[in-house]
GROMACS .gro file of C-alpha atoms in nm:
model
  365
    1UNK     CA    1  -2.015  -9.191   3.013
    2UNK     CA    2  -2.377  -9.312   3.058
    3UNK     CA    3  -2.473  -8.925   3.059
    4UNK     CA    4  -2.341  -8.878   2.709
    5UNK     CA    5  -2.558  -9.154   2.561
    6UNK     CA    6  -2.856  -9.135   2.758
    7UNK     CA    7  -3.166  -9.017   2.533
    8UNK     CA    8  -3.460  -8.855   2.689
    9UNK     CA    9  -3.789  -8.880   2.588
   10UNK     CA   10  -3.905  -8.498   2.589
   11UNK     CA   11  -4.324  -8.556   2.568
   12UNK     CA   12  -4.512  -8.226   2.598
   13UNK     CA   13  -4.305  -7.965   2.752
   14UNK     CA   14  -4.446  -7.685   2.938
   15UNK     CA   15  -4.395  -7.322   2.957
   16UNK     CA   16  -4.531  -7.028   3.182
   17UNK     CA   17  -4.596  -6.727   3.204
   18UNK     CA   18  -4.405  -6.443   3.348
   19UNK     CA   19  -4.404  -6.416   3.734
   20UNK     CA   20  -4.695  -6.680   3.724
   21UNK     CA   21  -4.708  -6.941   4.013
   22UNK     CA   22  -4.636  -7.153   3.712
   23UNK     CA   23  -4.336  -7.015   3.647
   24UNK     CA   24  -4.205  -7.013   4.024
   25UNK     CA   25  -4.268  -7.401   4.067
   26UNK     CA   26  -4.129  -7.476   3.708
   27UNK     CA   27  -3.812  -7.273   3.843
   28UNK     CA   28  -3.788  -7.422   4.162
   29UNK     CA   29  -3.834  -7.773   4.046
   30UNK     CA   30  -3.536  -7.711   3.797
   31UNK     CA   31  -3.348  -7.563   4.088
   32UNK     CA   32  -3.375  -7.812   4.268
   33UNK     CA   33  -3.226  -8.105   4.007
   34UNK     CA   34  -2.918  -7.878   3.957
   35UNK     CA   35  -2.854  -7.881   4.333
   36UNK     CA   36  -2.887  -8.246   4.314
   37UNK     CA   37  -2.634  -8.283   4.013
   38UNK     CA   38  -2.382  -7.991   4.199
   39UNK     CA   39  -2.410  -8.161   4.504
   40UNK     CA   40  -2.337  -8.500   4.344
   41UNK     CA   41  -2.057  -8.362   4.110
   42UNK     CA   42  -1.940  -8.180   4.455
   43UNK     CA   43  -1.907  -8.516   4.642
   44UNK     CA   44  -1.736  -8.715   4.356
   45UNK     CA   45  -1.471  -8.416   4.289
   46UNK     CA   46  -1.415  -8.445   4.728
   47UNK     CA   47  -1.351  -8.765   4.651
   48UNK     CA   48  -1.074  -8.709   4.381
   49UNK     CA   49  -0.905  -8.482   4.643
   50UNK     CA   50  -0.904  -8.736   4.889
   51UNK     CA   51  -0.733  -8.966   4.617
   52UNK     CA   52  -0.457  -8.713   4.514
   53UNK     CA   53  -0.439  -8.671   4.966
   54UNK     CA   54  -0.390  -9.019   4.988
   55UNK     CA   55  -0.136  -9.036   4.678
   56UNK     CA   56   0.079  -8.735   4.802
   57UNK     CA   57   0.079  -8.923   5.172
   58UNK     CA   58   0.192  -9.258   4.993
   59UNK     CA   59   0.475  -9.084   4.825
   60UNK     CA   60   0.626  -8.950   5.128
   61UNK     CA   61   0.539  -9.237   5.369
   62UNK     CA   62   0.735  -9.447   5.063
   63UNK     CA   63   1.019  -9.192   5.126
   64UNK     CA   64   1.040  -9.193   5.516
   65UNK     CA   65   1.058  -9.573   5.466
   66UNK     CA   66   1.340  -9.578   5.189
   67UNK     CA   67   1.528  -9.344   5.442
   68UNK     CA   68   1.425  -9.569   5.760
   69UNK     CA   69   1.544  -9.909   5.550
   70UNK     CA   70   1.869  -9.717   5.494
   71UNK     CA   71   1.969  -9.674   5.847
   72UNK     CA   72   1.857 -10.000   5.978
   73UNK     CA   73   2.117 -10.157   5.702
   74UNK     CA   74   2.396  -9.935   5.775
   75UNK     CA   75   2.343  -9.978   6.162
   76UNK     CA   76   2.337 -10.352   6.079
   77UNK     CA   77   2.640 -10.342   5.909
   78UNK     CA   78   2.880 -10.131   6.162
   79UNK     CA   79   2.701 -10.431   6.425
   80UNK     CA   80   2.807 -10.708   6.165
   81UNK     CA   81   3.171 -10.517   6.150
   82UNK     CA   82   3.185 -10.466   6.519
   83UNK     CA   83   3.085 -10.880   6.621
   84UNK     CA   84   3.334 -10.984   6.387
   85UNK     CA   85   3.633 -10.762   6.512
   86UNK     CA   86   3.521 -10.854   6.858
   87UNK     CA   87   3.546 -11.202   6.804
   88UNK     CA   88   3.831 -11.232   6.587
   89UNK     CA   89   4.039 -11.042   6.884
   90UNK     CA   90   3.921 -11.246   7.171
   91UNK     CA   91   4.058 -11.552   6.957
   92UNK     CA   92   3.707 -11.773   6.887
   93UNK     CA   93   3.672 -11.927   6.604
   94UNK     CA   94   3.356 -11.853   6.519
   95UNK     CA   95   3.112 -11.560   6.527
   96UNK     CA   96   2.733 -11.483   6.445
   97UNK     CA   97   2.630 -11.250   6.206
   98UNK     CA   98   2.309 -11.088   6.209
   99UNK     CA   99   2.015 -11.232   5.945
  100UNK     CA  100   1.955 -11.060   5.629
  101UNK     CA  101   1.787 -10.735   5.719
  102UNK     CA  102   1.467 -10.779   5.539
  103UNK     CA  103   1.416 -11.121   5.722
  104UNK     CA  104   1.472 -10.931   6.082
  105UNK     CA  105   1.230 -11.029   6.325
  106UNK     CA  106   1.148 -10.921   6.725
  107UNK     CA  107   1.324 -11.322   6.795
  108UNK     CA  108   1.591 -11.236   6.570
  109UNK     CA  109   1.657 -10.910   6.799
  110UNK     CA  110   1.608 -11.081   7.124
  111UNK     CA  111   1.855 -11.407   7.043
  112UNK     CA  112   2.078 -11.310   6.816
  113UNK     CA  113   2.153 -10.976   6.892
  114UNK     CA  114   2.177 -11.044   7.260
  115UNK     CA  115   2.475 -11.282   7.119
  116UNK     CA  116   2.684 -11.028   7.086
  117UNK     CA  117   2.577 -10.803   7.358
  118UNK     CA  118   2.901 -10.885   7.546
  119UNK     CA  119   3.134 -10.759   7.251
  120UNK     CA  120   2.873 -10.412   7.149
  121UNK     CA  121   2.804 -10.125   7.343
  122UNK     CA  122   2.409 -10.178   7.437
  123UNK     CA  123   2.350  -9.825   7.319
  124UNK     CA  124   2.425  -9.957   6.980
  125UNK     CA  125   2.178 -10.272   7.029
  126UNK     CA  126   1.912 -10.015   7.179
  127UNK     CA  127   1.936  -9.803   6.843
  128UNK     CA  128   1.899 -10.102   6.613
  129UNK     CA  129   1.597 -10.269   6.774
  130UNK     CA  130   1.479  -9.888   6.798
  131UNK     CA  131   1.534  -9.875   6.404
  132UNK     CA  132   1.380 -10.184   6.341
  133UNK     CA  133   1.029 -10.099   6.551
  134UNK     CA  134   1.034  -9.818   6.327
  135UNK     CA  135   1.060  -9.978   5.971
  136UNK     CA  136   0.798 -10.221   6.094
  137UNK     CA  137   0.615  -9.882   6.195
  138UNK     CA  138   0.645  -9.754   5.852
  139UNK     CA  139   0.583 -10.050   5.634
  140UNK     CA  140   0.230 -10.059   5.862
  141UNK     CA  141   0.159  -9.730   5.778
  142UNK     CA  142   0.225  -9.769   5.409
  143UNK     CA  143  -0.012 -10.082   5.369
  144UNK     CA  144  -0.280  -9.876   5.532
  145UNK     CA  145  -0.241  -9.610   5.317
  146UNK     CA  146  -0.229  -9.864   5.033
  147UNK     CA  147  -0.598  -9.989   5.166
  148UNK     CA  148  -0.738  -9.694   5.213
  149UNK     CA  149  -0.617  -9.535   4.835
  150UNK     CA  150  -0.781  -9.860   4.724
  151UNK     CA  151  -1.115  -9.774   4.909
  152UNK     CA  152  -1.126  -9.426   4.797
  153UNK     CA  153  -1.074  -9.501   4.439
  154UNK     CA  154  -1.398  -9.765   4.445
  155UNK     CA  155  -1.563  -9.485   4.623
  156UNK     CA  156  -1.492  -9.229   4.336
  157UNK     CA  157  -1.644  -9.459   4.079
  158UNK     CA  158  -1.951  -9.506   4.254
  159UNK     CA  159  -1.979  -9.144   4.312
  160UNK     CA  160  -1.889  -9.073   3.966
  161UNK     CA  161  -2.149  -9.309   3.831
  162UNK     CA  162  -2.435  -9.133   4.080
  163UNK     CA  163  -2.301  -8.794   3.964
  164UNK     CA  164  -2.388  -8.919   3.588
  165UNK     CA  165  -2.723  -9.004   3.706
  166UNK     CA  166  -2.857  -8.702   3.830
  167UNK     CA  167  -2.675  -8.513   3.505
  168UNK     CA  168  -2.933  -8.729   3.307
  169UNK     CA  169  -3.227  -8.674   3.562
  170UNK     CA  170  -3.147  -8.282   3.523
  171UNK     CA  171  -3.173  -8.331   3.128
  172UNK     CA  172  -3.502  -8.512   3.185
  173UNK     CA  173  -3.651  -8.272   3.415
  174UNK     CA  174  -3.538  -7.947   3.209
  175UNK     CA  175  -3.641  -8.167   2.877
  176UNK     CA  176  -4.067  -8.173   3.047
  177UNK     CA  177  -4.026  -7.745   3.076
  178UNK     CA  178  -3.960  -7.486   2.784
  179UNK     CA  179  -3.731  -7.236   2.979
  180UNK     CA  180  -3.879  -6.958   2.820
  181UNK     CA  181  -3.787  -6.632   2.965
  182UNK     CA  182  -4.024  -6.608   3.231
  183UNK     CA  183  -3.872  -6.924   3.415
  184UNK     CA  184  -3.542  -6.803   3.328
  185UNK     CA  185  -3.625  -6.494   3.492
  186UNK     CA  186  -3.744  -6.694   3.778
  187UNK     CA  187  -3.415  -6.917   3.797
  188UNK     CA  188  -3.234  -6.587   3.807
  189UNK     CA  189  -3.431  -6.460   4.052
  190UNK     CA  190  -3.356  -6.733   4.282
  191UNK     CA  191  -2.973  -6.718   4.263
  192UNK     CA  192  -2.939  -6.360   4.318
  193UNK     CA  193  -3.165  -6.438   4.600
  194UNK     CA  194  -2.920  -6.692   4.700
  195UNK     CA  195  -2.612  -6.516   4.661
  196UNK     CA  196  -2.795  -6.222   4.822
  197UNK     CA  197  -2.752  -6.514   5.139
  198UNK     CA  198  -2.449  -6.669   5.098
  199UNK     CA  199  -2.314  -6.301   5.080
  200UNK     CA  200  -2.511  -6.229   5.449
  201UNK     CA  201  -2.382  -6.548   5.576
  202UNK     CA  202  -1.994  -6.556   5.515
  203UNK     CA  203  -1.980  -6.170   5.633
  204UNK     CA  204  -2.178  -6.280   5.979
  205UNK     CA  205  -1.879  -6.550   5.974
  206UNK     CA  206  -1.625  -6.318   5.898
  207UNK     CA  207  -1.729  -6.068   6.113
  208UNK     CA  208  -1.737  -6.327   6.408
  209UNK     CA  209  -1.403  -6.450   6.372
  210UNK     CA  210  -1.299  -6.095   6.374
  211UNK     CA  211  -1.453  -6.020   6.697
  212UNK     CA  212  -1.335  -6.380   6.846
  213UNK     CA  213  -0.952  -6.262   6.747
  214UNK     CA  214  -1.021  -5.887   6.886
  215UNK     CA  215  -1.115  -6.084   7.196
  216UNK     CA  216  -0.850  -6.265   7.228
  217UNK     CA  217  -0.614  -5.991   7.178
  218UNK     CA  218  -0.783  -5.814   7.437
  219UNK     CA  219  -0.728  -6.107   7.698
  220UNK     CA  220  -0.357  -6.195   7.585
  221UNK     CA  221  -0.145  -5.919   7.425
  222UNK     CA  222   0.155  -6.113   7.329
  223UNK     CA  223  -0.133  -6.366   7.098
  224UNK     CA  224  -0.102  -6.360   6.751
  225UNK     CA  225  -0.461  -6.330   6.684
  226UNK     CA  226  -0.442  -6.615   6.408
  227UNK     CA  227  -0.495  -6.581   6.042
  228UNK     CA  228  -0.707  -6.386   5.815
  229UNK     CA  229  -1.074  -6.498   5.719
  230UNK     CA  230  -1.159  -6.586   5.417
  231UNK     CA  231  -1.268  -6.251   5.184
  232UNK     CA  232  -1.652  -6.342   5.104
  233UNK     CA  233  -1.748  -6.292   4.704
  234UNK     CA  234  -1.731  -5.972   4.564
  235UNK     CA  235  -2.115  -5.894   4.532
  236UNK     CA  236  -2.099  -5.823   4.151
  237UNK     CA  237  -1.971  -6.217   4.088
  238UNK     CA  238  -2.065  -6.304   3.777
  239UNK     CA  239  -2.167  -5.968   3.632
  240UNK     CA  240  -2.143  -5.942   3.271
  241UNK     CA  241  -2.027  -6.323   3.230
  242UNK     CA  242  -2.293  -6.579   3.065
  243UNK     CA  243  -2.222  -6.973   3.204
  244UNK     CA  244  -1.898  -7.092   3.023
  245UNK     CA  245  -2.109  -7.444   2.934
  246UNK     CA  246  -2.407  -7.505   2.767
  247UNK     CA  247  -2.682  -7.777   2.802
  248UNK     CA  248  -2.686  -7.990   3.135
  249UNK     CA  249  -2.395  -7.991   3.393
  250UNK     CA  250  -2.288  -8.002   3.727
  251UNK     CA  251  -2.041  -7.821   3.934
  252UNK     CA  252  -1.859  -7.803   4.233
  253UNK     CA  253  -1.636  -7.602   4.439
  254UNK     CA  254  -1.302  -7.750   4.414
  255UNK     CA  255  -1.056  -7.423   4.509
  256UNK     CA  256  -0.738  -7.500   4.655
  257UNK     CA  257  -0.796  -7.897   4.650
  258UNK     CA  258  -0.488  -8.069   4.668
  259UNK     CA  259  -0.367  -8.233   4.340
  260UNK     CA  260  -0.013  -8.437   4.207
  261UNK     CA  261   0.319  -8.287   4.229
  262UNK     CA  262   0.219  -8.065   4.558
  263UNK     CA  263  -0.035  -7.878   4.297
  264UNK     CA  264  -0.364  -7.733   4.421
  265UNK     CA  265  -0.666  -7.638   4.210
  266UNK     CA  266  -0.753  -7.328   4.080
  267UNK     CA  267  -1.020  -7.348   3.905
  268UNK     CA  268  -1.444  -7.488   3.934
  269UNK     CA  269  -1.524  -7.824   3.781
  270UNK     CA  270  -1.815  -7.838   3.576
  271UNK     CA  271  -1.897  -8.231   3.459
  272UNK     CA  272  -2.087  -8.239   3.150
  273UNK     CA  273  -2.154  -8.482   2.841
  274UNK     CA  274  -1.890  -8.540   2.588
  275UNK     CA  275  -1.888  -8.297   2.300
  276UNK     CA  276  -2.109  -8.037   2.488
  277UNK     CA  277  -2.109  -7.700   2.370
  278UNK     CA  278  -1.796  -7.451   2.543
  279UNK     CA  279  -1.878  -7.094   2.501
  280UNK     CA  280  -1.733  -6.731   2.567
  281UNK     CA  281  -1.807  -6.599   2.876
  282UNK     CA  282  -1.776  -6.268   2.733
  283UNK     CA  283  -1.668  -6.093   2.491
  284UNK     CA  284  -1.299  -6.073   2.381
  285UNK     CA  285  -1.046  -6.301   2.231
  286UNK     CA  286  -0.947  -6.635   2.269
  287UNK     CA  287  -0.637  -6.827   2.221
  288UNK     CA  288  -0.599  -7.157   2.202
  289UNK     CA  289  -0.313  -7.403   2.327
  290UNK     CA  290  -0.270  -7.696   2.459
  291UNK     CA  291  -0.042  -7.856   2.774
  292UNK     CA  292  -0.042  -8.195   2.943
  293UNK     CA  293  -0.218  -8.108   3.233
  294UNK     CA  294  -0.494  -7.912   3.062
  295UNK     CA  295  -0.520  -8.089   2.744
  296UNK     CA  296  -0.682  -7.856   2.470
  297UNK     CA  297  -0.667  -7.531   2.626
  298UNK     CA  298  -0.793  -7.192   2.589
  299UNK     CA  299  -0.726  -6.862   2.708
  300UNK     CA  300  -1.024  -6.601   2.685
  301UNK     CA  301  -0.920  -6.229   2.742
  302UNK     CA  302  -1.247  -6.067   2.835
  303UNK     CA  303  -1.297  -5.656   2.728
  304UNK     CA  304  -1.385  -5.632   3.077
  305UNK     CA  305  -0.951  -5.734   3.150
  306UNK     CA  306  -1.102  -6.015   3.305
  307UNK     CA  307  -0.938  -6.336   3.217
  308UNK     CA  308  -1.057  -6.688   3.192
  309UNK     CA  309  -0.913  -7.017   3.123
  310UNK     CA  310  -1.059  -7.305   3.018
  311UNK     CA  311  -0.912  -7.675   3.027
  312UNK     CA  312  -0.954  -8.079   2.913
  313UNK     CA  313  -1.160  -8.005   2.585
  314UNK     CA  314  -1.209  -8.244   2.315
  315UNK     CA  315  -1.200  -8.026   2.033
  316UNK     CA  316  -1.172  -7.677   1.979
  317UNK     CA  317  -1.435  -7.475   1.740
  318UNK     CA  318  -1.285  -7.141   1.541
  319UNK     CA  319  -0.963  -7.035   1.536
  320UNK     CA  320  -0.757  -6.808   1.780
  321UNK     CA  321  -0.893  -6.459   1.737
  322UNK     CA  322  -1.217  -6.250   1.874
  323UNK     CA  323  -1.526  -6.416   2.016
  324UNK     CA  324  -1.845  -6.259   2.109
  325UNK     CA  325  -2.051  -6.357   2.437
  326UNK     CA  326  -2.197  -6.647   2.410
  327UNK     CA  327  -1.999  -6.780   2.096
  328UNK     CA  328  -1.890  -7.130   2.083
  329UNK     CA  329  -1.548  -7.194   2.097
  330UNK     CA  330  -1.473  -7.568   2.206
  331UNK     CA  331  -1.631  -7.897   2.293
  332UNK     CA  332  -1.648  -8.058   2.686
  333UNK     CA  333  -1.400  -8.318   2.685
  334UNK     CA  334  -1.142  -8.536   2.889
  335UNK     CA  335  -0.798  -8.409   2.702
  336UNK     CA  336  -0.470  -8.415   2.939
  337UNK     CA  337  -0.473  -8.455   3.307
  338UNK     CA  338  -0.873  -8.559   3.351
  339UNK     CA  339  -1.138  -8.884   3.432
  340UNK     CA  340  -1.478  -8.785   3.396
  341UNK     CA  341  -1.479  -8.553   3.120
  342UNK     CA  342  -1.558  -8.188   3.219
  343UNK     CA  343  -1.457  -7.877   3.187
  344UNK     CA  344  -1.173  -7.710   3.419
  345UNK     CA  345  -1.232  -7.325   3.436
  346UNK     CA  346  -1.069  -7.055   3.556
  347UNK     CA  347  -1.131  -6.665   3.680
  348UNK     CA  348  -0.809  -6.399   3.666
  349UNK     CA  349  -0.936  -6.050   3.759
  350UNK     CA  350  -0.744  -5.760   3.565
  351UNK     CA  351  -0.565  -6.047   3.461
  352UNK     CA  352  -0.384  -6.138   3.753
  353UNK     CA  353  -0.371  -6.466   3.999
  354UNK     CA  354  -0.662  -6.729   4.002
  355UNK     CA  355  -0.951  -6.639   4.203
  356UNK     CA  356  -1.220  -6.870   4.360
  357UNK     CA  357  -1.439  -6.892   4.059
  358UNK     CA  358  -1.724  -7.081   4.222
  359UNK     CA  359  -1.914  -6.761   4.316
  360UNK     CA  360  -1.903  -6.683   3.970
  361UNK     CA  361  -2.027  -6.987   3.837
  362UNK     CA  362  -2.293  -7.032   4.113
  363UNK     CA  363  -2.424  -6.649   4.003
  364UNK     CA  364  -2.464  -6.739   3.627
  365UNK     CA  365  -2.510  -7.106   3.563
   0.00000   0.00000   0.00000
């Protein structure tokens, strides 16, 4: 990746004091280069989910034509077996047999089969050319599919290669600032201002879809009142946890995405340079595995019964066993089912199912 080799001249840096207006632009203008890199590594992960979208919808457009082919030939062939016994027991000496199915064209319908329109029940004829508007049908739609997979996979690289960009403009911009601990306390500031938000927001939305369904259970009482909305955060997201990646990185909110084999995601990407630093996002003890999907693995069982699981490293650092906060344990990398290198991570409360991790991430990195 260009990321991972790009070297940054670092100049003077600067620092600032604590709750200076120094420190408030420094942390806003560093702010404002990770939203650029999250909202790049957000639209180049979209467009990996529109890939695996497109593959799935191949697959079963490749299936519905397979099944499709299989009927036109065995309709074919009852027609075939029906001309010929017609013919041979009306005493001609000849007969026509339909083309070679793959060569079957709208004249080859309208001539040929009309030939033997006299000897086959026209519901039979009706099916076939019925059958035969369909494969066409289906072939279509497979080429287009084809096309667009083709598209979409030129549009991930360019996104990918924009999403490497602003990874090294974030490094250059962080690189001109010492994040001492008053802009850290600034940059803090700002998310929990921002959560504080995005908290406000997704209630207002929850609590209008509640009040739509109420209304429409008020106005029809055999309606179902549709589906549940979404849960917003939990409000301490992130609490105790220190960002599972060090150094410069973007991330994006990938939950649920749809992935190969009917899979969907469950966890946040977070692309980084090769070989950057993994670390514990709490206390606790890791174990370390691998799979082909996830590469070089690790599971992290937090004191807190908080579990987290981290995927696609290049290397692992230590040994299976405790880890203290902020302890390295692995290396970013592109092991098992990954492109870009980054690291796949995951959030299981008490231990239990995947949970959205983003609005843990977003709190703390």
């Amino acid at each position: 990746m260009a990321l991972g080799l790009a070297t940054v001249g670092v100049g003077s840096t600067v620092g600032a004091d604590h709750g200076s207006a120094e420190a408030k632009q420094a942390a806003r203008e560093i702010q404002a280069a990770r939203d650029r890199a999250n909202a790049a590594a957000q639209a180049m992960f979209d467009a990996e989910s529109a890939i695996a979208t497109l593959i799935i919808g191949i697959a079963e457009t490749e299936a519905q034509l397979a099944v499709v082919e299989l009927q036109a030939n065995e309709m074919q062939t009852s027609l075939e077996a029906s001309a010929i016994r017609r013919f041979t027991q009306s005493g001609g000496s000849s007969f026509l047999l339909l083309g070679d199915f793959s060569d079957a064209t709208d004249q080859l319908t309208a001539d040929v089969l009309a030939a033997v329109t006299i000897e086959t029940a026209n519901v039979e004829l009706d099916d076939f050319d019925a059958i035969i508007v369909d494969v066409g049908a289906t072939r279509a739609k497979l080429e287009r599919q084809k096309a667009q997979q083709t598209a979409a996979q030129k549009n991930f690289t360019e996104l990918e290669k924009q999403a490497e960009v602003q990874i090294v403009q974030l490094q250059k911009v962080e690189s001109q600032r010492v994040i001492d601990d008053a802009i850290e306390h600034e940059l803090q500031r700002q998310r929990e201002k921002r959560a504080r938000q995005e908290a406000a927001a997704s209630k207002a939305a929850a609590d209008k879809a509640a009040a739509a369904r109420q209304d429409a259970r008020n106005t029809a009482t055999n309606s179902s009142g549709g589906g549940a909305p979404t849960s917003p955060p939990p409000s301490n997201a992130g609490k105790g946890m220190v960002c599972p990646i060090v150094g410069n990185y973007g991330f994006a909110d990938t939950w649920g995405a749809p992935r190969s084999g009917g899979r969907s995601h469950q966890g946040v990407d977070m692309i980084a340079a090769p070989g950057v630093a993994i670390i514990a996002t709490e206390s606790g003890t890791v174990r370390f595995s691998s799979n082909r999907l996830g590469g070089n693995a690790a599971w992290l069982t937090g004191n807190s019964g908080t579990k987290y699981y981290y995927a696609h490293l290049s290397s692992y650092v230590g040994s299976s066993g405790p880890v203290s906060q902020g302890q390295q344990i692995g290396r970013n990398g592109q092991t098992g089912n990954a492109g870009t290198p980054h690291l796949h991570f995951e959030v299981h409360p008490g231990g239990g199912r995947a949970v959205n991790p983003y609005p843990y991430v977003r709190a703390i990195c």
